[in-house]
CSV table of N, CA and C in Angstrom, one decimal:
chain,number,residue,atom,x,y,z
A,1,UNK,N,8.1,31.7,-1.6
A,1,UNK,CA,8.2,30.9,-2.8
A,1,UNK,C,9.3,29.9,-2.7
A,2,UNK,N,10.8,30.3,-2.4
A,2,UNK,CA,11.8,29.5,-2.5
A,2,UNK,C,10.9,28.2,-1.4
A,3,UNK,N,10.7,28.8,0.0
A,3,UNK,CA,10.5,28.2,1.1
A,3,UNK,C,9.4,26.7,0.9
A,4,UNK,N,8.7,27.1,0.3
A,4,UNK,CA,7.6,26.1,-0.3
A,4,UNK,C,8.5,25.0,-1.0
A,5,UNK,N,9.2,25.2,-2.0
A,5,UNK,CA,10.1,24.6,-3.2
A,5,UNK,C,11.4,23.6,-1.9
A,6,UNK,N,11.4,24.2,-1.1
A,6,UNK,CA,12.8,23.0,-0.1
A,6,UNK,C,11.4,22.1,0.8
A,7,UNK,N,10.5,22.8,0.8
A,7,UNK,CA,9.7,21.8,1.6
A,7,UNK,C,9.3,20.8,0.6
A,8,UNK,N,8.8,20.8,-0.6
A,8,UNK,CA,8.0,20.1,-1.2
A,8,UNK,C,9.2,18.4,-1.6
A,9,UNK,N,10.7,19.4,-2.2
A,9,UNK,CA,11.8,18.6,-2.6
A,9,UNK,C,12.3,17.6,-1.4
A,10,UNK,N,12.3,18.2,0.1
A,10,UNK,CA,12.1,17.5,1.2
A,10,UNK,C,10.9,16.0,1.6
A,11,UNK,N,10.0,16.8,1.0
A,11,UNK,CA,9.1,15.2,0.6
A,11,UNK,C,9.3,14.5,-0.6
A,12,UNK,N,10.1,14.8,-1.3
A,12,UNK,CA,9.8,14.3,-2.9
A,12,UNK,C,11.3,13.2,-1.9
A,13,UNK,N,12.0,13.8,-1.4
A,13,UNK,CA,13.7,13.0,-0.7
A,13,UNK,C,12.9,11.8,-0.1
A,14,UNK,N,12.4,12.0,1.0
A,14,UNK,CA,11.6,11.4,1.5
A,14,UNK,C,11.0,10.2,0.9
A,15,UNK,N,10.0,10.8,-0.1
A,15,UNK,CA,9.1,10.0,-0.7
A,15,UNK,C,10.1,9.3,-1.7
A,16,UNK,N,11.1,9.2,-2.7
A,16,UNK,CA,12.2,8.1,-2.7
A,16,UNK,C,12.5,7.5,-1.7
A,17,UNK,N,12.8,7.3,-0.3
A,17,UNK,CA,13.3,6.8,0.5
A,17,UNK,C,12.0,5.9,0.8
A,18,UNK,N,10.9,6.1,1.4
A,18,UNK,CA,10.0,5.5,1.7
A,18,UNK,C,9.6,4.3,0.3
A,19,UNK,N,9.6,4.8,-0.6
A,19,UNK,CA,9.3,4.0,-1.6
A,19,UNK,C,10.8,2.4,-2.0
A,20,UNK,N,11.7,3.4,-1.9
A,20,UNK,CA,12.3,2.0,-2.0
A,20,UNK,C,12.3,1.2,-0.6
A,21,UNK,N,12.3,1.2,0.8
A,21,UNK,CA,12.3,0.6,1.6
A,21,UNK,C,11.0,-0.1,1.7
A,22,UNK,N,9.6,0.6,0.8
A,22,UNK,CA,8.6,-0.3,0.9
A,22,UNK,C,9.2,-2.0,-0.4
A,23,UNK,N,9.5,-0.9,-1.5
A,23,UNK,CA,9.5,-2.4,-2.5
A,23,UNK,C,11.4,-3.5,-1.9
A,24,UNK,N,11.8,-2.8,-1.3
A,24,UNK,CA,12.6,-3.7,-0.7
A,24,UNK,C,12.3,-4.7,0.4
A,25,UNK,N,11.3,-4.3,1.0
A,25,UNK,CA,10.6,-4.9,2.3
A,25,UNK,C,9.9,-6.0,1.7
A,26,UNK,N,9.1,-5.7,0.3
A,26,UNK,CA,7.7,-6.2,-0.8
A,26,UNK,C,9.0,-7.4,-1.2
A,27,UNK,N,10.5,-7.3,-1.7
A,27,UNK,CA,10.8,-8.2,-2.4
A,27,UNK,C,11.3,-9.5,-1.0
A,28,UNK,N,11.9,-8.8,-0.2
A,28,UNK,CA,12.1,-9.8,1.2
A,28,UNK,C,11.1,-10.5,2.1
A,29,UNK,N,9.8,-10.2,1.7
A,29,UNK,CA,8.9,-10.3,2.7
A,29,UNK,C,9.1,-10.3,3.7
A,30,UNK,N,9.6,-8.8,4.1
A,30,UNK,CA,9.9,-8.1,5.5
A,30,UNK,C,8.2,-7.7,6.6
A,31,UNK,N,7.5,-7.6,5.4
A,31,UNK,CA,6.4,-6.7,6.0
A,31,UNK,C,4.5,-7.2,5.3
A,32,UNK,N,3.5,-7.5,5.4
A,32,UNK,CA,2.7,-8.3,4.8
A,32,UNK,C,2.5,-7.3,3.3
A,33,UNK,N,2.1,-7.7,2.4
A,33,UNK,CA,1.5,-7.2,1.3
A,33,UNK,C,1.0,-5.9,1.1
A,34,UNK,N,-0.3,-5.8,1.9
A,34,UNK,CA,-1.3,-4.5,2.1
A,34,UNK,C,-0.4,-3.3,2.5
A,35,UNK,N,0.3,-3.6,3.5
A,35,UNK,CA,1.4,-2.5,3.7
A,35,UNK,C,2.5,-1.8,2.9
A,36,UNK,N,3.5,-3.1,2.0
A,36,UNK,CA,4.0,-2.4,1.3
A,36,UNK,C,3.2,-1.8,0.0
A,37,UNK,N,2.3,-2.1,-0.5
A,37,UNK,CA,1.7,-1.6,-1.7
A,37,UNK,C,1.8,0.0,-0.7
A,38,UNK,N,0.6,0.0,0.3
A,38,UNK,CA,0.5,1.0,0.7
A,38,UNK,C,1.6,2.3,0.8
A,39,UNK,N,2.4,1.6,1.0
A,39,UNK,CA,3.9,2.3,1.4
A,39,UNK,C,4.5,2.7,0.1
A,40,UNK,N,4.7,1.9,-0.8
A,40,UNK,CA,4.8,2.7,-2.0
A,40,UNK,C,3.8,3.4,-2.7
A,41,UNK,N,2.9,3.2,-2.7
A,41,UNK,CA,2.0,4.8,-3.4
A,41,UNK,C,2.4,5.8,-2.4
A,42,UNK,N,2.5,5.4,-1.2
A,42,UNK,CA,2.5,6.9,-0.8
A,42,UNK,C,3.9,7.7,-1.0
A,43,UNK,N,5.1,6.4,-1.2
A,43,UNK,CA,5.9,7.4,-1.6
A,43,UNK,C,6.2,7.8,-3.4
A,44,UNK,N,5.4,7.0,-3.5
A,44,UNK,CA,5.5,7.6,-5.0
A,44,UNK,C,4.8,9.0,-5.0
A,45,UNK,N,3.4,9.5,-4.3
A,45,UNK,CA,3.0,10.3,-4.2
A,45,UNK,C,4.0,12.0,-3.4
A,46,UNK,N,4.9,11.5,-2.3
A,46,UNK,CA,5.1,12.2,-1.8
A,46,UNK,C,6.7,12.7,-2.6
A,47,UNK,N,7.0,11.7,-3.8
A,47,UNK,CA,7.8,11.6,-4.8
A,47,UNK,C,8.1,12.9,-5.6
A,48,UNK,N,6.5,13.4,-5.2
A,48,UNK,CA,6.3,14.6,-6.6
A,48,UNK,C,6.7,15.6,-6.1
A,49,UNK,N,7.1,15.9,-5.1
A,49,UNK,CA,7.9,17.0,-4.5
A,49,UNK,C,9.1,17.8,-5.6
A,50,UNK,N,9.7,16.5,-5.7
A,50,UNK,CA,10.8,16.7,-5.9
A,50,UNK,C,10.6,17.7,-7.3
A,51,UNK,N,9.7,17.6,-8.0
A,51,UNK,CA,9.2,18.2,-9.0
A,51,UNK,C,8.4,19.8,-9.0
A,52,UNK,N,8.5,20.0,-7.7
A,52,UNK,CA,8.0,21.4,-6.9
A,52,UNK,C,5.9,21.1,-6.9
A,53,UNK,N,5.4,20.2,-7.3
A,53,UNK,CA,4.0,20.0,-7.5
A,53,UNK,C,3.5,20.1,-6.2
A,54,UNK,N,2.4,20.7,-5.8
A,54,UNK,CA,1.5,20.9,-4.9
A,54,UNK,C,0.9,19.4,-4.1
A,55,UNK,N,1.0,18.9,-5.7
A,55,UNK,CA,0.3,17.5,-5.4
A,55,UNK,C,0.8,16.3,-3.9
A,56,UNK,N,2.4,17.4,-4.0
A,56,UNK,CA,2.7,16.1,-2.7
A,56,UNK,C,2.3,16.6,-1.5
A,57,UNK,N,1.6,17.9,-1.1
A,57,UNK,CA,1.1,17.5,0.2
A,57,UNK,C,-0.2,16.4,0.2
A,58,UNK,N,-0.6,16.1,-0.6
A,58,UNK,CA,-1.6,15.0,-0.5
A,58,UNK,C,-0.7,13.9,0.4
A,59,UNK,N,0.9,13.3,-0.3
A,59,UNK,CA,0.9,12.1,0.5
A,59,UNK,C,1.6,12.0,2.0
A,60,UNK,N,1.1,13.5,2.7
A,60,UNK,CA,1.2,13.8,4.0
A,60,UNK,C,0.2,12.8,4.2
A,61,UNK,N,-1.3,13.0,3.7
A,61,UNK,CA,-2.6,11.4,4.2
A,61,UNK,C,-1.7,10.2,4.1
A,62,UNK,N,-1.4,9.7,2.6
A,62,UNK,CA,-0.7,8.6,2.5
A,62,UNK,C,0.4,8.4,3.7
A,63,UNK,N,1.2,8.9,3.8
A,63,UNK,CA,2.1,8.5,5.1
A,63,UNK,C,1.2,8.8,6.4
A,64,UNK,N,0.4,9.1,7.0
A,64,UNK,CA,0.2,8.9,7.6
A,64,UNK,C,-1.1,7.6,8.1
A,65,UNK,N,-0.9,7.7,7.0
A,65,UNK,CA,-1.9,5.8,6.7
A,65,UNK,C,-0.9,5.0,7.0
A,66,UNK,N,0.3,5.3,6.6
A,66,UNK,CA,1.0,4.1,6.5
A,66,UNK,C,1.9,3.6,7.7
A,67,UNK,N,1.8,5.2,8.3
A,67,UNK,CA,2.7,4.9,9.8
A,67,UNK,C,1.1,4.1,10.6
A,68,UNK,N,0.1,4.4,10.6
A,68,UNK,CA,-0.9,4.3,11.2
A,68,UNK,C,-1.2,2.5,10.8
A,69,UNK,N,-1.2,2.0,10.0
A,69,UNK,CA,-1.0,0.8,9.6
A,69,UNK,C,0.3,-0.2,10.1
A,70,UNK,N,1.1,0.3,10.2
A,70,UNK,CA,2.4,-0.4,10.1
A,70,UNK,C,2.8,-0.4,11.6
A,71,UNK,N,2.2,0.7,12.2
A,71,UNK,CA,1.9,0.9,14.0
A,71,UNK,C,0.7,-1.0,14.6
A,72,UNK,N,0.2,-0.3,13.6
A,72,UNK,CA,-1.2,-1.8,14.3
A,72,UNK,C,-0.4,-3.2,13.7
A,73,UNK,N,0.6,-3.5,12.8
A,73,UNK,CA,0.8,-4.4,12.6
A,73,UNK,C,1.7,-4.9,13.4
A,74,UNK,N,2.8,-3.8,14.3
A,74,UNK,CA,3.9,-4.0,15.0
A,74,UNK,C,3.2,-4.6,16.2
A,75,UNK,N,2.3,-4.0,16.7
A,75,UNK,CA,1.5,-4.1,17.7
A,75,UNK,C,0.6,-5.6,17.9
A,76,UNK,N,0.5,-5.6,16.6
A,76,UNK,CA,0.2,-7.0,16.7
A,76,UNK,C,0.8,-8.4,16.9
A,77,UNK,N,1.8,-7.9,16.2
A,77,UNK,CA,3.4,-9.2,16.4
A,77,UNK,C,4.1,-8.8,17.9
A,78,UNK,N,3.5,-8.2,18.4
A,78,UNK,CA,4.2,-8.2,19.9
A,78,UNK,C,3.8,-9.1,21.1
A,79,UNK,N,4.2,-9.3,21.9
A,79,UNK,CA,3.3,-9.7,23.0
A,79,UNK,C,3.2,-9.0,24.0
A,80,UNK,N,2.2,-8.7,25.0
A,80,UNK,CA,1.9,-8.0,26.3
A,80,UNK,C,2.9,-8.1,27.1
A,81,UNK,N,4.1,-9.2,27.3
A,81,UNK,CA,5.0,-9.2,27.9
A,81,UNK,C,6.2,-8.0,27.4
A,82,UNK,N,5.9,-8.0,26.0
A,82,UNK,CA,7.5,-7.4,25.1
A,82,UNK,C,6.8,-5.9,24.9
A,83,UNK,N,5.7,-5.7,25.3
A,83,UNK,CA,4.9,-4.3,24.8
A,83,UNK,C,4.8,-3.6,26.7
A,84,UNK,N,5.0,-4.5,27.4
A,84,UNK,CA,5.1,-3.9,28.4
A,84,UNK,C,6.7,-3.2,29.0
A,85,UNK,N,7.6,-4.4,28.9
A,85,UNK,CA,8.8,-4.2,28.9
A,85,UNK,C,9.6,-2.6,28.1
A,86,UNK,N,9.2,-2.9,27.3
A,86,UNK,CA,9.2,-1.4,26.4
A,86,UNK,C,8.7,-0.5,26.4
């Protein structure tokens, strides 16, 4: 019981962190559009932790959308020269 309740608050931490770094990224145009939206629902979802709700293992999908997106966009702003070197 307790064990569940530090995991879920652990994503709810999380899911604040991810969320403001998306709408910070959104106000700087650090990162294109489709991603930060994406990045905030997911941390708003993974938000609910913090509230002991079940609901936030759902935004285990959401993040991993978002690493999965934000991977092909990095990937894309690289070059073969800088993606090799690395």
């Amino acid at each position: 019981f307790i064990t569940s309740h530090d995991i879920h608050f652990g994503d709810g931490l999380i899911g604040l962190w991810l969320t403001a770094v998306n709408i910070y990224a959104s106000a700087q145009k650090h990162w294109p559009p489709n991603i930060t939206i994406l990045g905030i629902v997911s941390g708003a979802i993974l938000s609910l932790g913090l509230f002991g709700w079940d609901a936030a293992s759902l935004g285990s999908f959401g993040q991993m959308a978002w690493n999965y997106l934000i991977g092909r966009w990095i990937l894309r702003n690289t070059s073969p020269d800088e993606a090799v070197a690395a």
